[in-house]
């Protein structure tokens, strides 16, 4: 690391990332009397939500499963808060706990210095030295754009969902959405509602569940059932109810995996789609389902079935990934998927004072659990009189 950087020595933990995971950890630490500092490369908290999320986005799960520790959502918020309501909640959360990240601090490198027993974390201008390092950049640090043959030859508009804002920008266009997760499905619906001709690429089998069933959220119902029944029985119940409420989706090119939705989530991290109206548009033909792309052409794509379709725009709903291995030295994170090598529920604690939050594949609920465990563990080591660990 460069000796030209300004050196900053910290009493408490250093947190990388000012998203919900980082904020929750800082709040839990503060409650236990442990000071911390957050570094954030962007200019605001929750940058993924504020800067890279489409306008109609809402929480896919009910608010009671998405609140951070120590502070509930306002009572007048709807069951599924909007993007703006959620970011307002995060701003209020940061203000309540006086969390003031250092913005514009993009971590270049972080490495444990065994000669002094501390972490060295370098940004462009500074080097931070700390006893505890908390990685809170999460599962969605950078956009994934697949290298499909011919993609650079496409002459239309090509963008990732991180740059998509509103379907009104595509009115009258023929648009292909690549990726059939929750974002891809919802963006297709948004395009359709704004008079765009939307098509959706579906390459693999997927579970589509109604967002609500039997008068409650599907996720909440599943969590309640898991208290009483084995996962396989709950999965069978969810699939049965989905067929009753949504019908047979395979006739529209949406085939279900053999493995149940909850088991598949546990095994692969792949989240089932919670339908908010897209399936109805697919059923009526207003949204067209197409197979995978063989290659891009100048004015469209050639699909794996040999057919050719022209499109004005292509939106890549191909998700995000962790970027931790690019800056955290050592072998604590897998270079293949960017996740801690320790599996959930033990992924939150590494070696040598390293902690991770938000890598559970269990959303905000998992991040909140991590934050509380980390704060409890560090508080046991914290000695305010010596400003170091016991």
Short mmCIF file of C-alpha atoms in Angstrom, two decimals:
data_model
loop_
_atom_site.label_atom_id
_atom_site.label_comp_id
_atom_site.label_asym_id
_atom_site.label_seq_id
_atom_site.Cartn_x
_atom_site.Cartn_y
_atom_site.Cartn_z
CA UNK A 1 0.00 0.00 0.00
CA UNK A 2 1.19 3.50 -0.81
CA UNK A 3 2.93 5.46 1.93
CA UNK A 4 1.62 8.70 0.34
CA UNK A 5 -1.88 8.10 1.65
CA UNK A 6 -3.07 9.83 4.81
CA UNK A 7 -3.11 7.30 7.66
CA UNK A 8 -6.21 7.11 9.85
CA UNK A 9 -6.16 4.95 12.99
CA UNK A 10 -9.58 3.86 14.24
CA UNK A 11 -10.68 2.95 17.76
CA UNK A 12 -13.60 0.88 16.61
CA UNK A 13 -14.64 -1.21 13.60
CA UNK A 14 -14.47 -0.04 10.00
CA UNK A 15 -17.55 -0.85 7.91
CA UNK A 16 -17.34 -0.97 4.11
CA UNK A 17 -20.66 -0.03 2.49
CA UNK A 18 -23.47 2.35 3.52
CA UNK A 19 -26.38 0.25 2.34
CA UNK A 20 -28.96 -1.27 4.70
CA UNK A 21 -26.42 -3.87 5.90
CA UNK A 22 -23.81 -1.30 6.86
CA UNK A 23 -26.34 1.02 8.51
CA UNK A 24 -27.85 -1.83 10.54
CA UNK A 25 -24.42 -2.91 11.78
CA UNK A 26 -23.40 0.61 12.75
CA UNK A 27 -26.67 1.09 14.67
CA UNK A 28 -26.31 -2.21 16.55
CA UNK A 29 -22.71 -1.36 17.45
CA UNK A 30 -23.71 2.10 18.67
CA UNK A 31 -26.43 0.62 20.87
CA UNK A 32 -23.72 -1.42 22.57
CA UNK A 33 -21.41 1.57 23.00
CA UNK A 34 -18.99 0.67 20.20
CA UNK A 35 -18.11 3.50 17.76
CA UNK A 36 -17.67 2.67 14.09
CA UNK A 37 -16.97 4.35 10.77
CA UNK A 38 -18.61 3.56 7.42
CA UNK A 39 -16.81 4.05 4.10
CA UNK A 40 -19.06 4.45 1.05
CA UNK A 41 -17.80 4.86 -2.51
CA UNK A 42 -20.93 6.66 -3.73
CA UNK A 43 -22.26 10.07 -2.64
CA UNK A 44 -25.20 8.80 -0.54
CA UNK A 45 -26.44 5.98 1.62
CA UNK A 46 -28.32 3.09 -0.02
CA UNK A 47 -26.89 3.99 -3.44
CA UNK A 48 -28.29 0.85 -5.09
CA UNK A 49 -31.79 1.96 -4.12
CA UNK A 50 -31.34 5.66 -4.75
CA UNK A 51 -29.22 5.67 -7.89
CA UNK A 52 -29.78 2.34 -9.63
CA UNK A 53 -33.37 1.25 -8.98
CA UNK A 54 -36.34 1.71 -11.30
CA UNK A 55 -39.11 4.08 -10.23
CA UNK A 56 -41.96 1.60 -9.70
CA UNK A 57 -39.87 -0.67 -7.47
CA UNK A 58 -41.43 -1.75 -4.20
CA UNK A 59 -40.20 -4.11 -1.52
CA UNK A 60 -41.04 -7.62 -2.70
CA UNK A 61 -41.60 -8.78 0.88
CA UNK A 62 -43.86 -7.26 3.56
CA UNK A 63 -42.30 -4.45 5.56
CA UNK A 64 -42.17 -6.43 8.81
CA UNK A 65 -39.62 -8.76 7.16
CA UNK A 66 -37.54 -5.85 5.86
CA UNK A 67 -37.13 -3.47 8.80
CA UNK A 68 -33.69 -2.97 10.29
CA UNK A 69 -32.88 -3.66 13.96
CA UNK A 70 -34.03 -1.16 16.59
CA UNK A 71 -36.42 0.80 14.36
CA UNK A 72 -39.71 -0.19 12.74
CA UNK A 73 -41.23 1.27 9.60
CA UNK A 74 -43.73 4.09 10.12
CA UNK A 75 -47.18 2.68 10.89
CA UNK A 76 -48.76 4.48 7.93
CA UNK A 77 -46.44 2.84 5.39
CA UNK A 78 -48.16 0.27 3.16
CA UNK A 79 -47.42 -3.44 3.47
CA UNK A 80 -45.04 -3.17 0.52
CA UNK A 81 -43.26 0.21 0.76
CA UNK A 82 -42.19 1.98 -2.41
CA UNK A 83 -38.60 2.67 -3.33
CA UNK A 84 -38.88 6.27 -2.10
CA UNK A 85 -40.54 5.24 1.16
CA UNK A 86 -37.81 2.70 1.81
CA UNK A 87 -35.01 5.21 1.17
CA UNK A 88 -36.81 7.74 3.40
CA UNK A 89 -36.85 5.06 6.11
CA UNK A 90 -33.11 4.47 5.68
CA UNK A 91 -32.39 8.22 5.88
CA UNK A 92 -34.45 8.43 9.08
CA UNK A 93 -32.59 5.39 10.41
CA UNK A 94 -29.20 6.98 9.77
CA UNK A 95 -30.34 10.22 11.43
CA UNK A 96 -31.76 8.45 14.48
CA UNK A 97 -28.45 6.72 15.19
CA UNK A 98 -26.28 9.65 14.02
CA UNK A 99 -24.61 7.49 11.37
CA UNK A 100 -22.41 9.69 9.18
CA UNK A 101 -20.50 7.71 6.55
CA UNK A 102 -17.49 9.03 4.71
CA UNK A 103 -18.71 9.31 1.11
CA UNK A 104 -16.60 9.10 -2.03
CA UNK A 105 -14.23 6.59 -0.40
CA UNK A 106 -13.81 3.71 -2.84
CA UNK A 107 -11.82 0.90 -1.23
CA UNK A 108 -8.90 -0.14 -3.43
CA UNK A 109 -7.41 -2.78 -1.19
CA UNK A 110 -7.87 -4.32 2.25
CA UNK A 111 -5.35 -6.63 3.84
CA UNK A 112 -4.57 -7.99 7.29
CA UNK A 113 -1.13 -6.92 8.51
CA UNK A 114 0.10 -9.78 10.68
CA UNK A 115 3.08 -7.73 11.92
CA UNK A 116 0.79 -5.38 13.86
CA UNK A 117 -2.35 -7.51 14.10
CA UNK A 118 -4.58 -4.92 12.39
CA UNK A 119 -6.32 -4.45 9.06
CA UNK A 120 -5.07 -1.92 6.54
CA UNK A 121 -7.75 -0.56 4.24
CA UNK A 122 -6.71 1.72 1.40
CA UNK A 123 -8.84 4.18 -0.57
CA UNK A 124 -7.51 6.61 -3.17
CA UNK A 125 -6.23 9.16 -0.65
CA UNK A 126 -6.33 7.46 2.76
CA UNK A 127 -5.24 4.33 4.57
CA UNK A 128 -7.37 3.21 7.51
CA UNK A 129 -5.93 0.97 10.21
CA UNK A 130 -8.46 -0.95 12.31
CA UNK A 131 -8.80 -3.94 14.59
CA UNK A 132 -12.14 -5.04 13.14
CA UNK A 133 -13.17 -4.92 9.48
CA UNK A 134 -16.82 -5.39 8.51
CA UNK A 135 -17.60 -6.07 4.85
CA UNK A 136 -21.11 -4.78 4.14
CA UNK A 137 -20.97 -4.27 0.38
CA UNK A 138 -23.47 -7.10 -0.02
CA UNK A 139 -24.46 -9.45 -2.80
CA UNK A 140 -25.30 -6.70 -5.30
CA UNK A 141 -22.19 -4.55 -5.53
CA UNK A 142 -21.79 -4.47 -9.31
CA UNK A 143 -24.00 -5.15 -12.32
CA UNK A 144 -23.63 -8.38 -14.27
CA UNK A 145 -23.69 -7.99 -18.06
CA UNK A 146 -23.41 -11.31 -19.94
CA UNK A 147 -21.06 -11.60 -22.90
CA UNK A 148 -23.58 -12.89 -25.42
CA UNK A 149 -22.14 -13.42 -28.94
CA UNK A 150 -22.59 -10.35 -31.11
CA UNK A 151 -23.78 -8.11 -28.28
CA UNK A 152 -21.39 -5.33 -29.31
CA UNK A 153 -22.82 -5.32 -32.82
CA UNK A 154 -26.34 -4.45 -31.63
CA UNK A 155 -27.16 -0.95 -32.89
CA UNK A 156 -30.22 -0.33 -30.74
CA UNK A 157 -30.37 0.84 -27.14
CA UNK A 158 -28.72 -1.60 -24.73
CA UNK A 159 -28.78 -1.09 -20.96
CA UNK A 160 -28.68 -2.92 -17.65
CA UNK A 161 -31.59 -2.63 -15.23
CA UNK A 162 -29.34 -0.48 -13.04
CA UNK A 163 -29.84 2.25 -15.69
CA UNK A 164 -33.56 1.64 -16.26
CA UNK A 165 -35.92 4.15 -14.65
CA UNK A 166 -39.35 4.21 -16.29
CA UNK A 167 -41.25 2.45 -19.04
CA UNK A 168 -42.38 5.80 -20.45
CA UNK A 169 -38.89 6.17 -21.94
CA UNK A 170 -39.67 3.19 -24.22
CA UNK A 171 -43.21 4.04 -25.35
CA UNK A 172 -43.95 2.60 -28.78
CA UNK A 173 -40.71 0.61 -28.88
CA UNK A 174 -40.19 -3.10 -29.26
CA UNK A 175 -38.17 -4.08 -26.19
CA UNK A 176 -36.50 -7.33 -25.17
CA UNK A 177 -35.90 -7.97 -21.47
CA UNK A 178 -33.16 -10.53 -20.82
CA UNK A 179 -33.67 -12.18 -17.43
CA UNK A 180 -36.83 -13.45 -15.77
CA UNK A 181 -36.25 -12.79 -12.08
CA UNK A 182 -38.35 -10.38 -10.06
CA UNK A 183 -36.73 -7.32 -11.68
CA UNK A 184 -37.09 -8.62 -15.24
CA UNK A 185 -40.72 -9.57 -14.67
CA UNK A 186 -41.61 -6.24 -13.09
CA UNK A 187 -39.82 -4.19 -15.73
CA UNK A 188 -41.73 -6.10 -18.42
CA UNK A 189 -44.96 -5.14 -16.68
CA UNK A 190 -43.84 -1.51 -16.46
CA UNK A 191 -42.99 -1.48 -20.17
CA UNK A 192 -46.32 -3.02 -21.08
CA UNK A 193 -48.22 -0.50 -18.96
CA UNK A 194 -46.41 2.28 -20.84
CA UNK A 195 -47.39 1.05 -24.30
CA UNK A 196 -44.13 -0.67 -25.18
CA UNK A 197 -44.12 -4.03 -26.99
CA UNK A 198 -42.28 -6.17 -24.43
CA UNK A 199 -40.74 -9.62 -24.82
CA UNK A 200 -39.12 -11.62 -22.03
CA UNK A 201 -36.25 -14.08 -22.42
CA UNK A 202 -36.82 -17.20 -20.32
CA UNK A 203 -33.97 -19.72 -20.60
CA UNK A 204 -34.37 -21.78 -17.45
CA UNK A 205 -37.12 -23.21 -15.29
CA UNK A 206 -38.42 -20.91 -12.56
CA UNK A 207 -40.95 -20.76 -9.76
CA UNK A 208 -43.63 -18.08 -9.97
CA UNK A 209 -45.67 -17.59 -6.81
CA UNK A 210 -48.49 -15.13 -6.13
CA UNK A 211 -47.21 -12.29 -3.96
CA UNK A 212 -50.19 -12.82 -1.65
CA UNK A 213 -52.37 -15.84 -0.99
CA UNK A 214 -55.09 -16.74 1.51
CA UNK A 215 -55.25 -13.12 2.66
CA UNK A 216 -51.59 -12.79 3.60
CA UNK A 217 -48.19 -12.50 1.96
CA UNK A 218 -46.89 -15.72 0.45
CA UNK A 219 -43.53 -15.23 2.13
CA UNK A 220 -45.10 -14.59 5.53
CA UNK A 221 -47.32 -17.64 5.15
CA UNK A 222 -44.30 -19.77 4.21
CA UNK A 223 -42.33 -18.56 7.23
CA UNK A 224 -45.25 -19.39 9.53
CA UNK A 225 -45.71 -22.86 8.03
CA UNK A 226 -42.00 -23.64 8.41
CA UNK A 227 -42.44 -23.39 12.18
CA UNK A 228 -44.73 -26.40 12.05
CA UNK A 229 -43.90 -28.43 8.95
CA UNK A 230 -40.80 -29.70 7.10
CA UNK A 231 -39.54 -27.61 4.20
CA UNK A 232 -40.57 -30.16 1.56
CA UNK A 233 -44.19 -30.11 2.77
CA UNK A 234 -44.27 -26.31 2.75
CA UNK A 235 -42.79 -26.29 -0.76
CA UNK A 236 -45.46 -28.72 -1.97
CA UNK A 237 -48.16 -26.54 -0.44
CA UNK A 238 -46.78 -23.39 -2.12
CA UNK A 239 -46.61 -25.06 -5.52
CA UNK A 240 -50.15 -26.44 -5.16
CA UNK A 241 -51.55 -23.04 -4.19
CA UNK A 242 -49.64 -21.36 -7.02
CA UNK A 243 -51.20 -23.73 -9.54
CA UNK A 244 -54.65 -23.00 -8.10
CA UNK A 245 -54.19 -19.21 -8.12
CA UNK A 246 -52.00 -18.76 -11.21
CA UNK A 247 -52.89 -21.77 -13.32
CA UNK A 248 -50.52 -23.93 -15.35
CA UNK A 249 -47.65 -21.63 -16.28
CA UNK A 250 -45.78 -24.11 -18.49
CA UNK A 251 -48.20 -23.46 -21.38
CA UNK A 252 -46.74 -19.94 -21.56
CA UNK A 253 -43.12 -21.12 -21.60
CA UNK A 254 -42.66 -20.83 -17.85
CA UNK A 255 -41.78 -24.31 -16.60
CA UNK A 256 -41.30 -25.04 -12.90
CA UNK A 257 -38.16 -26.71 -11.51
CA UNK A 258 -38.50 -30.15 -9.94
CA UNK A 259 -37.02 -28.76 -6.70
CA UNK A 260 -39.43 -26.69 -4.59
CA UNK A 261 -39.10 -22.87 -4.34
CA UNK A 262 -37.75 -22.70 -0.78
CA UNK A 263 -35.37 -25.62 -1.22
CA UNK A 264 -34.10 -24.14 -4.48
CA UNK A 265 -33.50 -20.82 -2.72
CA UNK A 266 -31.49 -22.57 0.00
CA UNK A 267 -29.45 -24.60 -2.49
CA UNK A 268 -28.71 -21.98 -5.14
CA UNK A 269 -29.78 -18.60 -3.79
CA UNK A 270 -32.26 -18.30 -6.68
CA UNK A 271 -35.32 -16.39 -5.47
CA UNK A 272 -38.79 -17.37 -6.70
CA UNK A 273 -40.65 -14.72 -8.65
CA UNK A 274 -43.46 -13.08 -6.69
CA UNK A 275 -46.01 -12.12 -9.30
CA UNK A 276 -47.37 -8.56 -9.21
CA UNK A 277 -49.38 -8.73 -12.44
CA UNK A 278 -46.88 -9.74 -15.12
CA UNK A 279 -48.30 -13.24 -15.54
CA UNK A 280 -51.71 -11.85 -16.51
CA UNK A 281 -50.05 -9.86 -19.31
CA UNK A 282 -48.17 -12.97 -20.45
CA UNK A 283 -51.40 -14.98 -20.41
CA UNK A 284 -53.13 -12.46 -22.71
CA UNK A 285 -50.13 -12.21 -25.03
CA UNK A 286 -49.38 -8.59 -24.19
CA UNK A 287 -45.96 -9.76 -22.99
CA UNK A 288 -44.31 -12.38 -25.19
CA UNK A 289 -42.09 -15.11 -23.73
CA UNK A 290 -39.15 -16.09 -25.95
CA UNK A 291 -36.36 -18.70 -25.51
CA UNK A 292 -32.70 -17.94 -24.96
CA UNK A 293 -30.56 -15.79 -27.26
CA UNK A 294 -28.13 -17.50 -29.62
CA UNK A 295 -26.55 -14.25 -30.77
CA UNK A 296 -27.18 -10.57 -31.21
CA UNK A 297 -27.68 -9.02 -34.63
CA UNK A 298 -27.40 -5.38 -35.66
CA UNK A 299 -31.15 -4.80 -35.28
CA UNK A 300 -32.19 -7.60 -32.97
CA UNK A 301 -31.41 -11.15 -31.93
CA UNK A 302 -31.34 -14.71 -33.19
CA UNK A 303 -32.99 -17.00 -30.64
CA UNK A 304 -31.94 -20.55 -29.81
CA UNK A 305 -34.91 -21.93 -31.78
CA UNK A 306 -33.51 -20.29 -34.93
CA UNK A 307 -36.07 -17.50 -35.16
CA UNK A 308 -34.98 -13.88 -35.63
CA UNK A 309 -36.63 -10.93 -33.87
CA UNK A 310 -36.00 -7.21 -34.31
CA UNK A 311 -35.89 -4.93 -31.26
CA UNK A 312 -35.36 -1.22 -30.66
CA UNK A 313 -33.99 -1.76 -27.15
CA UNK A 314 -32.62 -4.56 -25.01
CA UNK A 315 -32.68 -4.40 -21.20
CA UNK A 316 -30.37 -6.74 -19.32
CA UNK A 317 -32.14 -7.89 -16.15
CA UNK A 318 -29.16 -10.11 -15.43
CA UNK A 319 -28.62 -9.16 -11.82
CA UNK A 320 -25.68 -8.17 -9.69
CA UNK A 321 -22.75 -9.83 -7.96
CA UNK A 322 -20.38 -9.30 -5.08
CA UNK A 323 -17.04 -7.64 -5.90
CA UNK A 324 -15.26 -8.36 -2.61
CA UNK A 325 -12.51 -10.63 -4.03
CA UNK A 326 -11.34 -7.74 -6.23
CA UNK A 327 -10.19 -5.70 -3.21
CA UNK A 328 -10.06 -7.96 -0.12
CA UNK A 329 -6.76 -9.82 -0.04
CA UNK A 330 -6.58 -13.40 1.17
CA UNK A 331 -8.77 -16.44 0.64
CA UNK A 332 -11.65 -15.64 2.99
CA UNK A 333 -14.06 -15.03 0.10
CA UNK A 334 -14.69 -17.30 -2.86
CA UNK A 335 -13.42 -15.86 -6.12
CA UNK A 336 -16.13 -17.76 -7.99
CA UNK A 337 -19.21 -16.13 -6.47
CA UNK A 338 -17.78 -13.42 -4.18
CA UNK A 339 -19.38 -14.90 -1.07
CA UNK A 340 -17.73 -15.88 2.23
CA UNK A 341 -16.37 -19.41 2.13
CA UNK A 342 -18.11 -20.18 5.39
CA UNK A 343 -21.70 -21.17 4.73
CA UNK A 344 -24.79 -19.64 6.37
CA UNK A 345 -25.48 -19.37 9.29
CA UNK A 346 -21.77 -19.02 10.11
CA UNK A 347 -20.81 -16.73 7.24
CA UNK A 348 -20.98 -13.56 9.35
CA UNK A 349 -17.69 -14.18 11.18
CA UNK A 350 -14.31 -14.71 9.57
CA UNK A 351 -10.83 -14.80 11.00
CA UNK A 352 -8.55 -12.06 12.37
CA UNK A 353 -11.35 -9.63 13.18
CA UNK A 354 -13.09 -9.87 9.81
CA UNK A 355 -16.90 -9.86 9.67
CA UNK A 356 -19.41 -9.94 6.82
CA UNK A 357 -23.02 -8.75 6.74
CA UNK A 358 -25.57 -9.13 3.96
CA UNK A 359 -24.20 -12.27 2.32
CA UNK A 360 -26.81 -14.74 3.56
CA UNK A 361 -28.97 -14.85 0.40
CA UNK A 362 -31.82 -14.10 2.79
CA UNK A 363 -32.35 -10.43 2.07
CA UNK A 364 -32.79 -7.71 4.66
CA UNK A 365 -33.92 -10.19 7.30
CA UNK A 366 -30.63 -12.07 6.99
CA UNK A 367 -28.63 -8.84 7.05
CA UNK A 368 -30.35 -7.75 10.26
CA UNK A 369 -29.49 -11.07 11.89
CA UNK A 370 -25.86 -10.67 10.84
CA UNK A 371 -25.68 -7.10 12.16
CA UNK A 372 -26.89 -8.11 15.62
CA UNK A 373 -24.51 -11.06 15.85
CA UNK A 374 -21.55 -8.93 14.80
CA UNK A 375 -22.35 -6.16 17.28
CA UNK A 376 -22.71 -8.65 20.11
CA UNK A 377 -19.42 -10.36 19.24
CA UNK A 378 -17.38 -7.16 18.92
CA UNK A 379 -18.91 -5.64 22.06
CA UNK A 380 -17.56 -8.57 24.06
CA UNK A 381 -14.06 -7.65 22.90
CA UNK A 382 -14.44 -3.88 23.20
CA UNK A 383 -12.73 -2.08 26.07
CA UNK A 384 -13.49 1.66 25.97
CA UNK A 385 -10.88 2.45 28.60
CA UNK A 386 -8.06 1.03 26.55
CA UNK A 387 -9.63 1.81 23.18
CA UNK A 388 -8.71 -1.68 22.09
CA UNK A 389 -9.77 -5.28 22.64
CA UNK A 390 -9.39 -7.08 25.94
#
